[in-house]
């Protein structure tokens, strides 16, 4: 028959989008017209398909070939359509039975010799196919393990285009390409699949800085944003880089969310297995706005989305351009990034925990004069200009503002709490939050707001009076007032207390008193 179609898919934001690949053959000069708003990588698929079919023993039609990618008003990009275009041409030209691809999702990039190469974004594509009622998927072998993370799908893995000749119309042919979970473990996670490499080092290696360690433990327990400020060499970066070691484990739902994002970004481990460790992203201060929150003509996830359900660490915070930092204000409140384009609005999940560090001034020595060493050489104007790179509204969205001074020698010789000690307290605090989740509908104290916050964090008379005094005398904003309440709730959970005590409120207030 001169007409045929196959179902393929692309990625829109971090979600899959079904694409129908239609092929029509008509008499005329041999040429190929590819329509449906394809980008250059899709247009080049014509030459890849032509060479792959010829080198796999098939014949490319010497007719007028029209390939349409529907819906036609959605811009298409990527190489995932190669296999579907080839399959539609094969069925339209009568070289394969059209029923062979009925009810099947077809995705994969073709090499010139007919081999199949993996493509990014397979997990959301297969999820979309299952939502549409499809139950079979044909894809490259290297993507099979990733596709198996979506249950209820029959997976067929073809190493090359010539293997499709076995599947012209017989069920036995497809059975030869069937992929089974025994070929790999879809729940296994290779070390470093969360994007950061080896396991986090131990807090026992950090001597002194007990106050900062406690602040990091509280931040991890309630998923609060954190800023450490202090002179160079006091261990700010070292402390935050150990944060992944005390973060609560991800639930299965969170792991699937993170795996989908890494799949779309092409950063999933070669095994395609489930990401089980919380992401820990550390972009350089030269990053652009698009690199931080995502961008492009067809937007792709930025570092804020890659840190979803994990930590976004901004080292030397004032060195980032102010325009770049300001774009974080919306995702810190809404837990998602919204990017508007002429044809569509893209939304990327960005539920991350912000961790940042900074020096108190350009030279780093302000307020830390040490006998025998040169003190701060910055003028008041230089210090004010340096600190003004971080806006007040952004600081207002950070729960813990912690000073990390140069420790005394006696304190510096004491290791303090280890990662295991801190994680033990965090586990208890997380359990208390989970117990309240049925009543509040909120999993983490850092996300409490409105009625949920009032229900989870009632104050006794003395604690309420202390918080009112802090509001009146320190000039804190209503947002900061709310964040102090959330922080006090987490401190109480870490201490194992059902009620928020006055001491918990006082500790939460002092985390807002860093002079910037």
Short mmCIF file of C-alpha atoms in Angstrom, two decimals:
data_model
loop_
_atom_site.label_atom_id
_atom_site.label_comp_id
_atom_site.label_asym_id
_atom_site.label_seq_id
_atom_site.Cartn_x
_atom_site.Cartn_y
_atom_site.Cartn_z
CA UNK A 1 0.00 0.00 0.00
CA UNK A 2 1.31 3.52 -0.78
CA UNK A 3 0.47 4.82 2.72
CA UNK A 4 1.60 3.67 6.14
CA UNK A 5 2.18 5.02 9.65
CA UNK A 6 4.05 4.18 12.85
CA UNK A 7 3.81 5.56 16.37
CA UNK A 8 6.96 7.17 17.71
CA UNK A 9 7.55 9.73 20.46
CA UNK A 10 9.53 12.80 21.48
CA UNK A 11 10.09 14.70 24.71
CA UNK A 12 8.29 17.92 25.60
CA UNK A 13 9.88 19.35 28.72
CA UNK A 14 10.36 16.20 30.80
CA UNK A 15 7.24 14.45 29.55
CA UNK A 16 6.80 12.17 26.58
CA UNK A 17 4.73 13.20 23.56
CA UNK A 18 3.36 10.70 21.04
CA UNK A 19 4.28 11.45 17.44
CA UNK A 20 2.63 9.75 14.46
CA UNK A 21 5.04 9.13 11.58
CA UNK A 22 3.11 8.98 8.30
CA UNK A 23 4.64 7.98 4.95
CA UNK A 24 3.01 8.36 1.53
CA UNK A 25 4.51 7.04 -1.72
CA UNK A 26 3.46 8.57 -5.02
CA UNK A 27 4.67 8.57 -8.60
CA UNK A 28 7.13 11.27 -9.55
CA UNK A 29 10.80 12.11 -9.43
CA UNK A 30 12.58 10.24 -6.59
CA UNK A 31 12.76 12.67 -3.69
CA UNK A 32 11.92 12.82 0.00
CA UNK A 33 9.86 15.58 1.60
CA UNK A 34 9.95 15.68 5.38
CA UNK A 35 7.22 17.88 6.91
CA UNK A 36 5.85 18.54 10.40
CA UNK A 37 8.25 21.17 11.78
CA UNK A 38 11.41 19.03 11.91
CA UNK A 39 14.65 20.51 13.22
CA UNK A 40 18.00 19.88 11.42
CA UNK A 41 18.71 16.64 13.31
CA UNK A 42 15.34 15.27 12.14
CA UNK A 43 15.86 16.45 8.55
CA UNK A 44 19.18 14.61 8.46
CA UNK A 45 17.37 11.40 9.35
CA UNK A 46 16.44 10.99 5.67
CA UNK A 47 20.04 10.27 4.71
CA UNK A 48 20.57 8.01 7.72
CA UNK A 49 17.44 6.01 6.86
CA UNK A 50 18.36 5.77 3.18
CA UNK A 51 21.85 4.40 3.88
CA UNK A 52 20.66 2.11 6.70
CA UNK A 53 17.97 0.52 4.52
CA UNK A 54 20.38 -0.05 1.64
CA UNK A 55 23.06 -1.56 3.91
CA UNK A 56 20.49 -3.80 5.64
CA UNK A 57 19.26 -5.50 2.48
CA UNK A 58 16.16 -3.36 1.91
CA UNK A 59 15.37 -1.10 -1.03
CA UNK A 60 14.70 2.60 -0.61
CA UNK A 61 11.70 3.48 -2.85
CA UNK A 62 12.59 5.24 -6.11
CA UNK A 63 9.41 7.30 -5.84
CA UNK A 64 8.20 10.55 -4.36
CA UNK A 65 8.29 9.92 -0.58
CA UNK A 66 6.41 12.25 1.79
CA UNK A 67 7.09 11.85 5.51
CA UNK A 68 4.81 13.71 7.93
CA UNK A 69 5.40 14.01 11.67
CA UNK A 70 2.09 14.70 13.40
CA UNK A 71 0.94 16.80 15.16
CA UNK A 72 2.32 19.18 12.56
CA UNK A 73 2.25 22.29 14.79
CA UNK A 74 4.71 20.84 17.33
CA UNK A 75 8.40 21.31 16.59
CA UNK A 76 10.32 18.00 16.49
CA UNK A 77 13.95 17.47 17.44
CA UNK A 78 16.30 14.58 18.08
CA UNK A 79 17.11 11.30 16.38
CA UNK A 80 14.49 9.05 17.98
CA UNK A 81 12.30 9.08 14.82
CA UNK A 82 14.84 7.28 12.58
CA UNK A 83 13.57 3.77 13.22
CA UNK A 84 9.90 4.76 12.95
CA UNK A 85 10.52 6.52 9.61
CA UNK A 86 12.33 3.45 8.29
CA UNK A 87 9.57 1.12 9.51
CA UNK A 88 6.84 3.27 7.91
CA UNK A 89 8.73 3.36 4.58
CA UNK A 90 9.22 -0.42 4.69
CA UNK A 91 5.52 -1.07 5.27
CA UNK A 92 4.39 1.53 2.72
CA UNK A 93 6.64 0.00 0.07
CA UNK A 94 5.40 -3.51 0.81
CA UNK A 95 8.69 -4.83 2.18
CA UNK A 96 7.09 -5.53 5.55
CA UNK A 97 3.56 -6.20 6.79
CA UNK A 98 1.91 -3.06 8.21
CA UNK A 99 0.24 -5.14 10.95
CA UNK A 100 3.69 -5.96 12.40
CA UNK A 101 3.89 -2.49 14.00
CA UNK A 102 0.27 -2.16 15.06
CA UNK A 103 -0.05 -0.97 18.66
CA UNK A 104 3.71 -0.55 18.98
CA UNK A 105 5.92 2.39 19.99
CA UNK A 106 8.97 2.58 17.69
CA UNK A 107 12.00 4.65 18.72
CA UNK A 108 15.71 4.56 17.95
CA UNK A 109 18.54 6.22 16.02
CA UNK A 110 19.93 4.50 12.93
CA UNK A 111 23.59 4.17 12.03
CA UNK A 112 24.54 4.16 8.35
CA UNK A 113 25.21 0.42 8.48
CA UNK A 114 21.72 -0.21 9.88
CA UNK A 115 22.71 -0.55 13.52
CA UNK A 116 20.52 0.93 16.24
CA UNK A 117 21.90 3.48 18.67
CA UNK A 118 20.32 4.50 21.99
CA UNK A 119 18.41 7.77 22.38
CA UNK A 120 17.73 9.93 25.46
CA UNK A 121 14.32 10.32 27.07
CA UNK A 122 13.13 6.72 26.64
CA UNK A 123 11.51 6.51 30.08
CA UNK A 124 8.98 9.38 29.59
CA UNK A 125 8.35 8.21 26.00
CA UNK A 126 7.41 4.71 27.14
CA UNK A 127 5.29 6.13 29.97
CA UNK A 128 3.37 8.19 27.40
CA UNK A 129 2.90 5.13 25.20
CA UNK A 130 1.44 3.14 28.09
CA UNK A 131 -0.92 6.04 28.87
CA UNK A 132 -2.14 5.94 25.26
CA UNK A 133 -2.89 2.22 25.52
CA UNK A 134 0.13 0.87 23.66
CA UNK A 135 1.62 -2.28 25.13
CA UNK A 136 4.61 -2.96 22.89
CA UNK A 137 7.79 -1.00 22.29
CA UNK A 138 10.60 -1.55 19.76
CA UNK A 139 13.87 0.17 20.59
CA UNK A 140 17.68 -0.26 20.68
CA UNK A 141 19.07 -2.88 23.12
CA UNK A 142 20.93 -0.21 25.13
CA UNK A 143 17.57 1.42 25.99
CA UNK A 144 15.79 -1.81 26.97
CA UNK A 145 16.67 -1.72 30.67
CA UNK A 146 15.43 1.86 30.96
CA UNK A 147 12.16 0.99 29.20
CA UNK A 148 11.68 -1.92 31.61
CA UNK A 149 11.27 0.58 34.45
CA UNK A 150 7.77 1.18 33.05
CA UNK A 151 5.69 -1.85 33.95
CA UNK A 152 3.17 -3.55 31.73
CA UNK A 153 5.07 -3.17 28.45
CA UNK A 154 6.34 -5.88 26.08
CA UNK A 155 9.84 -4.81 25.08
CA UNK A 156 11.50 -5.78 21.81
CA UNK A 157 15.16 -4.88 21.34
CA UNK A 158 16.55 -4.82 17.79
CA UNK A 159 20.30 -4.57 17.34
CA UNK A 160 19.97 -3.46 13.71
CA UNK A 161 17.48 -2.77 10.98
CA UNK A 162 18.04 -6.08 9.18
CA UNK A 163 16.67 -7.98 12.21
CA UNK A 164 13.23 -6.51 11.41
CA UNK A 165 13.10 -8.76 8.34
CA UNK A 166 12.35 -11.60 10.78
CA UNK A 167 9.24 -9.78 11.97
CA UNK A 168 7.46 -9.18 8.70
CA UNK A 169 4.25 -10.71 9.93
CA UNK A 170 4.97 -13.66 12.17
CA UNK A 171 4.68 -13.65 15.92
CA UNK A 172 7.69 -15.95 16.11
CA UNK A 173 9.79 -13.22 14.54
CA UNK A 174 8.93 -10.77 17.30
CA UNK A 175 9.64 -13.40 19.94
CA UNK A 176 13.23 -13.54 18.71
CA UNK A 177 13.56 -9.84 19.56
CA UNK A 178 11.72 -10.01 22.88
CA UNK A 179 13.69 -8.59 25.83
CA UNK A 180 13.16 -10.03 29.30
CA UNK A 181 14.02 -8.55 32.72
CA UNK A 182 16.49 -11.42 33.24
CA UNK A 183 18.73 -9.59 30.77
CA UNK A 184 19.37 -6.99 33.47
CA UNK A 185 18.12 -5.74 36.82
CA UNK A 186 16.04 -2.60 36.32
CA UNK A 187 16.11 -1.72 40.01
CA UNK A 188 19.88 -1.80 40.36
CA UNK A 189 21.77 1.47 40.50
CA UNK A 190 25.41 1.83 39.64
CA UNK A 191 27.55 3.97 41.95
CA UNK A 192 27.50 7.54 40.80
CA UNK A 193 24.30 7.25 38.75
CA UNK A 194 22.97 10.27 40.58
CA UNK A 195 25.55 12.35 38.78
CA UNK A 196 28.17 12.89 41.46
CA UNK A 197 30.42 9.84 41.57
CA UNK A 198 31.61 8.10 44.73
CA UNK A 199 29.81 8.06 48.06
CA UNK A 200 29.99 11.21 50.19
CA UNK A 201 32.87 11.40 52.71
CA UNK A 202 32.29 11.32 56.47
CA UNK A 203 31.60 14.32 58.71
CA UNK A 204 33.95 12.76 61.25
CA UNK A 205 36.78 14.02 59.01
CA UNK A 206 35.72 17.62 59.71
CA UNK A 207 37.20 18.83 62.99
CA UNK A 208 35.47 21.61 64.88
CA UNK A 209 32.59 23.62 63.32
CA UNK A 210 30.04 21.90 65.54
CA UNK A 211 27.56 24.74 65.06
CA UNK A 212 27.72 24.41 61.28
CA UNK A 213 27.39 20.62 61.47
CA UNK A 214 24.21 20.96 63.51
CA UNK A 215 22.82 23.46 61.00
CA UNK A 216 23.52 21.04 58.15
CA UNK A 217 21.85 18.22 60.07
CA UNK A 218 18.72 20.35 60.58
CA UNK A 219 18.74 21.39 56.93
CA UNK A 220 18.94 17.76 55.78
CA UNK A 221 16.22 16.61 58.19
CA UNK A 222 13.60 19.11 57.00
CA UNK A 223 14.89 19.82 53.46
CA UNK A 224 15.67 23.46 54.29
CA UNK A 225 17.76 25.88 52.22
CA UNK A 226 21.15 26.78 53.72
CA UNK A 227 23.88 29.43 53.35
CA UNK A 228 27.29 29.18 55.03
CA UNK A 229 29.36 32.37 55.30
CA UNK A 230 32.91 32.66 56.55
CA UNK A 231 36.55 33.33 55.64
CA UNK A 232 38.49 31.01 53.32
CA UNK A 233 39.76 27.77 54.79
CA UNK A 234 37.13 27.31 57.49
CA UNK A 235 35.59 24.27 55.78
CA UNK A 236 32.41 25.67 54.20
CA UNK A 237 32.73 23.74 50.94
CA UNK A 238 33.98 20.63 52.73
CA UNK A 239 30.95 20.68 55.03
CA UNK A 240 28.41 21.02 52.22
CA UNK A 241 30.06 18.39 50.02
CA UNK A 242 29.40 15.88 52.79
CA UNK A 243 25.69 16.73 52.81
CA UNK A 244 24.67 13.86 50.45
CA UNK A 245 25.83 11.38 53.10
CA UNK A 246 23.11 12.46 55.55
CA UNK A 247 20.22 13.11 53.15
CA UNK A 248 17.13 10.92 53.65
CA UNK A 249 16.76 8.18 51.02
CA UNK A 250 14.43 8.73 48.08
CA UNK A 251 11.10 7.01 47.82
CA UNK A 252 10.35 4.91 44.73
CA UNK A 253 8.18 7.69 43.33
CA UNK A 254 10.96 10.25 43.81
CA UNK A 255 13.51 7.91 42.23
CA UNK A 256 11.32 7.53 39.12
CA UNK A 257 10.97 11.32 38.86
CA UNK A 258 14.72 11.82 39.04
CA UNK A 259 15.41 8.97 36.62
CA UNK A 260 13.02 10.50 34.09
CA UNK A 261 14.82 13.85 34.28
CA UNK A 262 18.23 12.24 33.85
CA UNK A 263 16.87 10.21 30.94
CA UNK A 264 15.60 13.31 29.14
CA UNK A 265 18.91 15.07 29.74
CA UNK A 266 20.95 12.15 28.41
CA UNK A 267 22.75 11.82 31.75
CA UNK A 268 21.41 8.45 32.82
CA UNK A 269 24.04 5.81 33.59
CA UNK A 270 24.93 3.50 30.70
CA UNK A 271 22.99 0.68 32.37
CA UNK A 272 19.78 2.71 32.22
CA UNK A 273 19.03 1.68 35.81
CA UNK A 274 16.96 3.50 38.39
CA UNK A 275 18.64 6.46 40.12
CA UNK A 276 18.55 5.72 43.84
CA UNK A 277 20.76 8.50 45.28
CA UNK A 278 19.62 12.09 45.61
CA UNK A 279 21.25 14.34 42.99
CA UNK A 280 23.97 16.72 44.14
CA UNK A 281 24.64 19.35 41.47
CA UNK A 282 27.52 21.84 41.70
CA UNK A 283 27.44 24.27 38.74
CA UNK A 284 30.34 26.69 38.23
CA UNK A 285 29.73 30.39 38.87
CA UNK A 286 30.15 31.13 35.15
CA UNK A 287 26.91 29.29 34.36
CA UNK A 288 24.31 31.12 32.27
CA UNK A 289 20.65 31.65 33.10
CA UNK A 290 19.66 28.98 30.58
CA UNK A 291 22.17 26.55 32.04
CA UNK A 292 20.77 27.06 35.53
CA UNK A 293 17.02 26.84 34.92
CA UNK A 294 16.91 25.47 31.36
CA UNK A 295 16.52 27.05 27.96
CA UNK A 296 16.83 26.74 24.21
CA UNK A 297 14.36 27.03 21.33
CA UNK A 298 12.90 23.78 22.62
CA UNK A 299 13.84 24.14 26.32
CA UNK A 300 15.88 21.46 28.02
CA UNK A 301 16.29 20.96 31.79
CA UNK A 302 18.89 23.09 33.57
CA UNK A 303 20.83 22.46 36.76
CA UNK A 304 17.83 23.43 38.91
CA UNK A 305 15.82 20.59 37.40
CA UNK A 306 18.74 18.15 37.44
CA UNK A 307 18.89 18.82 41.20
CA UNK A 308 15.20 17.87 41.61
CA UNK A 309 14.68 15.95 44.88
CA UNK A 310 18.34 16.60 45.69
CA UNK A 311 20.75 19.47 46.39
CA UNK A 312 21.80 22.42 44.25
CA UNK A 313 25.15 23.62 45.65
CA UNK A 314 26.26 27.12 44.64
CA UNK A 315 29.82 27.60 45.88
CA UNK A 316 31.01 31.22 46.21
CA UNK A 317 27.45 32.53 45.81
CA UNK A 318 28.30 36.24 45.20
CA UNK A 319 30.50 35.26 42.25
CA UNK A 320 27.39 34.19 40.31
CA UNK A 321 25.91 37.02 38.22
CA UNK A 322 22.98 38.59 40.04
CA UNK A 323 20.73 38.08 36.99
CA UNK A 324 21.45 34.34 37.19
CA UNK A 325 20.71 34.11 40.91
CA UNK A 326 17.44 36.02 40.60
CA UNK A 327 15.91 33.35 38.35
CA UNK A 328 16.01 30.98 41.33
CA UNK A 329 13.39 32.98 43.21
CA UNK A 330 10.44 31.41 41.40
CA UNK A 331 11.55 27.75 41.63
CA UNK A 332 12.43 28.18 45.31
CA UNK A 333 8.80 29.12 45.94
CA UNK A 334 6.86 27.16 43.31
CA UNK A 335 9.14 24.10 43.17
CA UNK A 336 9.07 24.22 39.36
CA UNK A 337 10.58 26.21 36.50
CA UNK A 338 8.26 27.81 33.95
CA UNK A 339 9.71 28.76 30.55
CA UNK A 340 7.40 30.42 28.03
CA UNK A 341 7.96 30.16 24.29
CA UNK A 342 5.83 31.40 21.39
CA UNK A 343 4.32 27.97 20.72
CA UNK A 344 4.17 26.47 24.20
CA UNK A 345 4.85 26.89 27.91
CA UNK A 346 7.30 24.37 29.37
CA UNK A 347 7.29 23.38 33.03
CA UNK A 348 10.19 21.54 34.61
CA UNK A 349 10.12 20.14 38.17
CA UNK A 350 12.65 21.87 40.42
CA UNK A 351 12.00 20.72 43.98
CA UNK A 352 15.59 21.05 45.14
CA UNK A 353 17.33 22.00 48.37
CA UNK A 354 19.57 25.04 47.92
CA UNK A 355 22.95 24.94 49.66
CA UNK A 356 25.36 27.83 49.19
CA UNK A 357 28.59 29.22 50.57
CA UNK A 358 30.24 32.63 50.45
CA UNK A 359 33.05 34.76 51.83
CA UNK A 360 32.14 37.82 53.93
CA UNK A 361 33.98 40.17 51.53
CA UNK A 362 36.06 40.02 48.31
CA UNK A 363 39.30 39.26 50.17
CA UNK A 364 37.49 36.95 52.58
CA UNK A 365 38.97 38.30 55.82
CA UNK A 366 36.32 40.75 56.98
CA UNK A 367 35.56 40.27 60.66
CA UNK A 368 38.21 37.57 61.12
CA UNK A 369 41.37 39.50 61.97
CA UNK A 370 44.03 37.15 63.33
CA UNK A 371 47.20 38.38 65.11
CA UNK A 372 50.19 38.09 62.81
CA UNK A 373 48.08 37.93 59.63
CA UNK A 374 46.98 40.65 57.28
CA UNK A 375 43.42 41.72 58.00
CA UNK A 376 40.66 42.73 55.62
CA UNK A 377 41.82 45.13 52.90
CA UNK A 378 38.38 45.78 51.39
CA UNK A 379 36.76 49.20 51.62
CA UNK A 380 33.20 49.53 52.93
CA UNK A 381 32.07 50.31 49.38
CA UNK A 382 33.69 47.13 48.03
CA UNK A 383 32.11 45.04 50.79
CA UNK A 384 28.68 46.56 50.19
CA UNK A 385 28.97 46.00 46.42
CA UNK A 386 30.09 42.40 46.95
CA UNK A 387 27.20 41.56 49.28
CA UNK A 388 24.63 43.38 47.13
CA UNK A 389 25.07 40.70 44.47
CA UNK A 390 22.75 38.59 46.64
CA UNK A 391 19.35 40.27 46.77
CA UNK A 392 17.21 40.49 49.89
CA UNK A 393 14.33 38.50 48.35
CA UNK A 394 16.72 35.62 47.56
CA UNK A 395 18.15 35.64 51.10
CA UNK A 396 14.59 35.66 52.42
CA UNK A 397 14.08 32.27 50.79
CA UNK A 398 17.01 30.69 52.65
CA UNK A 399 16.07 29.17 56.00
CA UNK A 400 19.49 28.86 57.66
CA UNK A 401 22.04 31.67 57.41
CA UNK A 402 25.05 30.30 59.26
CA UNK A 403 28.37 31.93 60.04
CA UNK A 404 31.39 29.62 59.86
CA UNK A 405 34.23 31.42 61.70
CA UNK A 406 37.83 30.33 62.05
CA UNK A 407 37.63 27.81 64.92
CA UNK A 408 39.76 27.97 68.05
CA UNK A 409 42.58 25.42 68.23
CA UNK A 410 40.92 23.42 71.00
CA UNK A 411 37.67 23.12 69.02
CA UNK A 412 39.52 22.36 65.81
CA UNK A 413 41.02 19.25 67.39
CA UNK A 414 37.63 17.73 68.24
CA UNK A 415 35.99 15.68 65.46
CA UNK A 416 32.45 15.95 66.81
CA UNK A 417 29.53 14.11 65.21
CA UNK A 418 30.06 11.62 62.40
CA UNK A 419 27.83 11.09 59.39
CA UNK A 420 26.34 8.00 61.06
CA UNK A 421 25.51 9.96 64.24
CA UNK A 422 23.84 12.73 62.26
CA UNK A 423 21.94 10.32 60.04
CA UNK A 424 20.53 8.52 63.08
CA UNK A 425 18.94 11.74 64.36
CA UNK A 426 17.74 12.67 60.87
CA UNK A 427 16.04 9.28 60.44
CA UNK A 428 13.96 9.88 63.56
CA UNK A 429 13.03 13.40 62.40
CA UNK A 430 12.00 12.11 58.97
CA UNK A 431 9.79 9.45 60.57
CA UNK A 432 7.97 12.11 62.60
CA UNK A 433 7.37 14.15 59.45
CA UNK A 434 6.01 11.09 57.64
CA UNK A 435 3.67 10.40 60.56
CA UNK A 436 2.23 13.94 60.19
CA UNK A 437 1.96 13.71 56.41
CA UNK A 438 -1.46 12.03 56.54
CA UNK A 439 -2.81 15.05 58.43
CA UNK A 440 -0.93 17.86 56.68
CA UNK A 441 -0.50 16.39 53.19
CA UNK A 442 3.11 17.68 53.20
CA UNK A 443 6.09 15.34 53.32
CA UNK A 444 8.81 17.77 54.43
CA UNK A 445 8.86 20.57 56.98
CA UNK A 446 10.59 22.79 54.44
CA UNK A 447 7.41 22.67 52.30
CA UNK A 448 4.92 23.50 55.07
CA UNK A 449 2.71 26.52 54.45
CA UNK A 450 -0.69 27.94 55.38
CA UNK A 451 -3.00 25.62 57.29
CA UNK A 452 -0.52 22.75 57.14
CA UNK A 453 2.11 24.88 58.91
CA UNK A 454 -0.34 26.03 61.59
CA UNK A 455 -1.36 22.43 62.22
CA UNK A 456 2.18 21.05 62.32
CA UNK A 457 3.85 23.90 64.24
CA UNK A 458 1.64 25.24 67.03
CA UNK A 459 3.56 27.43 69.49
CA UNK A 460 3.21 27.66 73.23
CA UNK A 461 2.67 31.12 74.73
CA UNK A 462 6.32 31.78 75.57
CA UNK A 463 7.56 30.63 72.15
CA UNK A 464 4.95 32.75 70.36
CA UNK A 465 5.95 35.79 72.40
CA UNK A 466 9.63 35.26 71.56
CA UNK A 467 8.84 35.00 67.85
CA UNK A 468 6.75 38.18 68.02
CA UNK A 469 9.64 40.03 69.66
CA UNK A 470 12.00 38.83 66.93
CA UNK A 471 9.56 40.03 64.28
CA UNK A 472 9.29 43.48 65.87
CA UNK A 473 12.94 44.05 66.76
CA UNK A 474 14.83 42.31 63.95
CA UNK A 475 12.60 43.58 61.17
CA UNK A 476 12.20 40.16 59.58
CA UNK A 477 9.69 39.68 56.78
CA UNK A 478 6.51 37.62 56.94
CA UNK A 479 8.21 35.03 54.74
CA UNK A 480 11.12 34.81 57.19
CA UNK A 481 8.60 34.59 60.06
CA UNK A 482 7.08 31.54 58.37
CA UNK A 483 10.46 29.99 57.72
CA UNK A 484 11.43 30.36 61.37
CA UNK A 485 8.31 28.39 62.29
CA UNK A 486 9.19 25.62 59.82
CA UNK A 487 12.75 25.54 61.12
CA UNK A 488 11.59 25.34 64.73
CA UNK A 489 9.38 22.40 63.80
CA UNK A 490 12.36 20.56 62.30
CA UNK A 491 14.57 21.32 65.33
CA UNK A 492 11.88 19.86 67.57
CA UNK A 493 11.70 16.77 65.36
CA UNK A 494 15.47 16.32 65.52
CA UNK A 495 15.30 16.61 69.31
CA UNK A 496 12.46 14.08 69.41
CA UNK A 497 9.97 16.56 70.84
CA UNK A 498 6.29 16.56 69.88
CA UNK A 499 5.88 20.15 71.02
CA UNK A 500 7.93 23.11 69.81
CA UNK A 501 9.72 24.44 72.87
CA UNK A 502 10.95 28.00 73.43
CA UNK A 503 14.55 26.81 72.98
CA UNK A 504 13.66 25.47 69.51
CA UNK A 505 12.21 28.84 68.51
CA UNK A 506 15.26 30.65 69.86
CA UNK A 507 17.61 28.42 67.88
CA UNK A 508 15.58 28.93 64.71
CA UNK A 509 15.70 32.72 65.19
CA UNK A 510 19.47 32.81 65.59
CA UNK A 511 19.83 31.11 62.20
CA UNK A 512 18.33 34.28 60.67
CA UNK A 513 20.79 36.71 62.28
CA UNK A 514 23.75 36.52 59.89
CA UNK A 515 24.84 40.05 59.03
CA UNK A 516 25.05 40.47 55.25
#
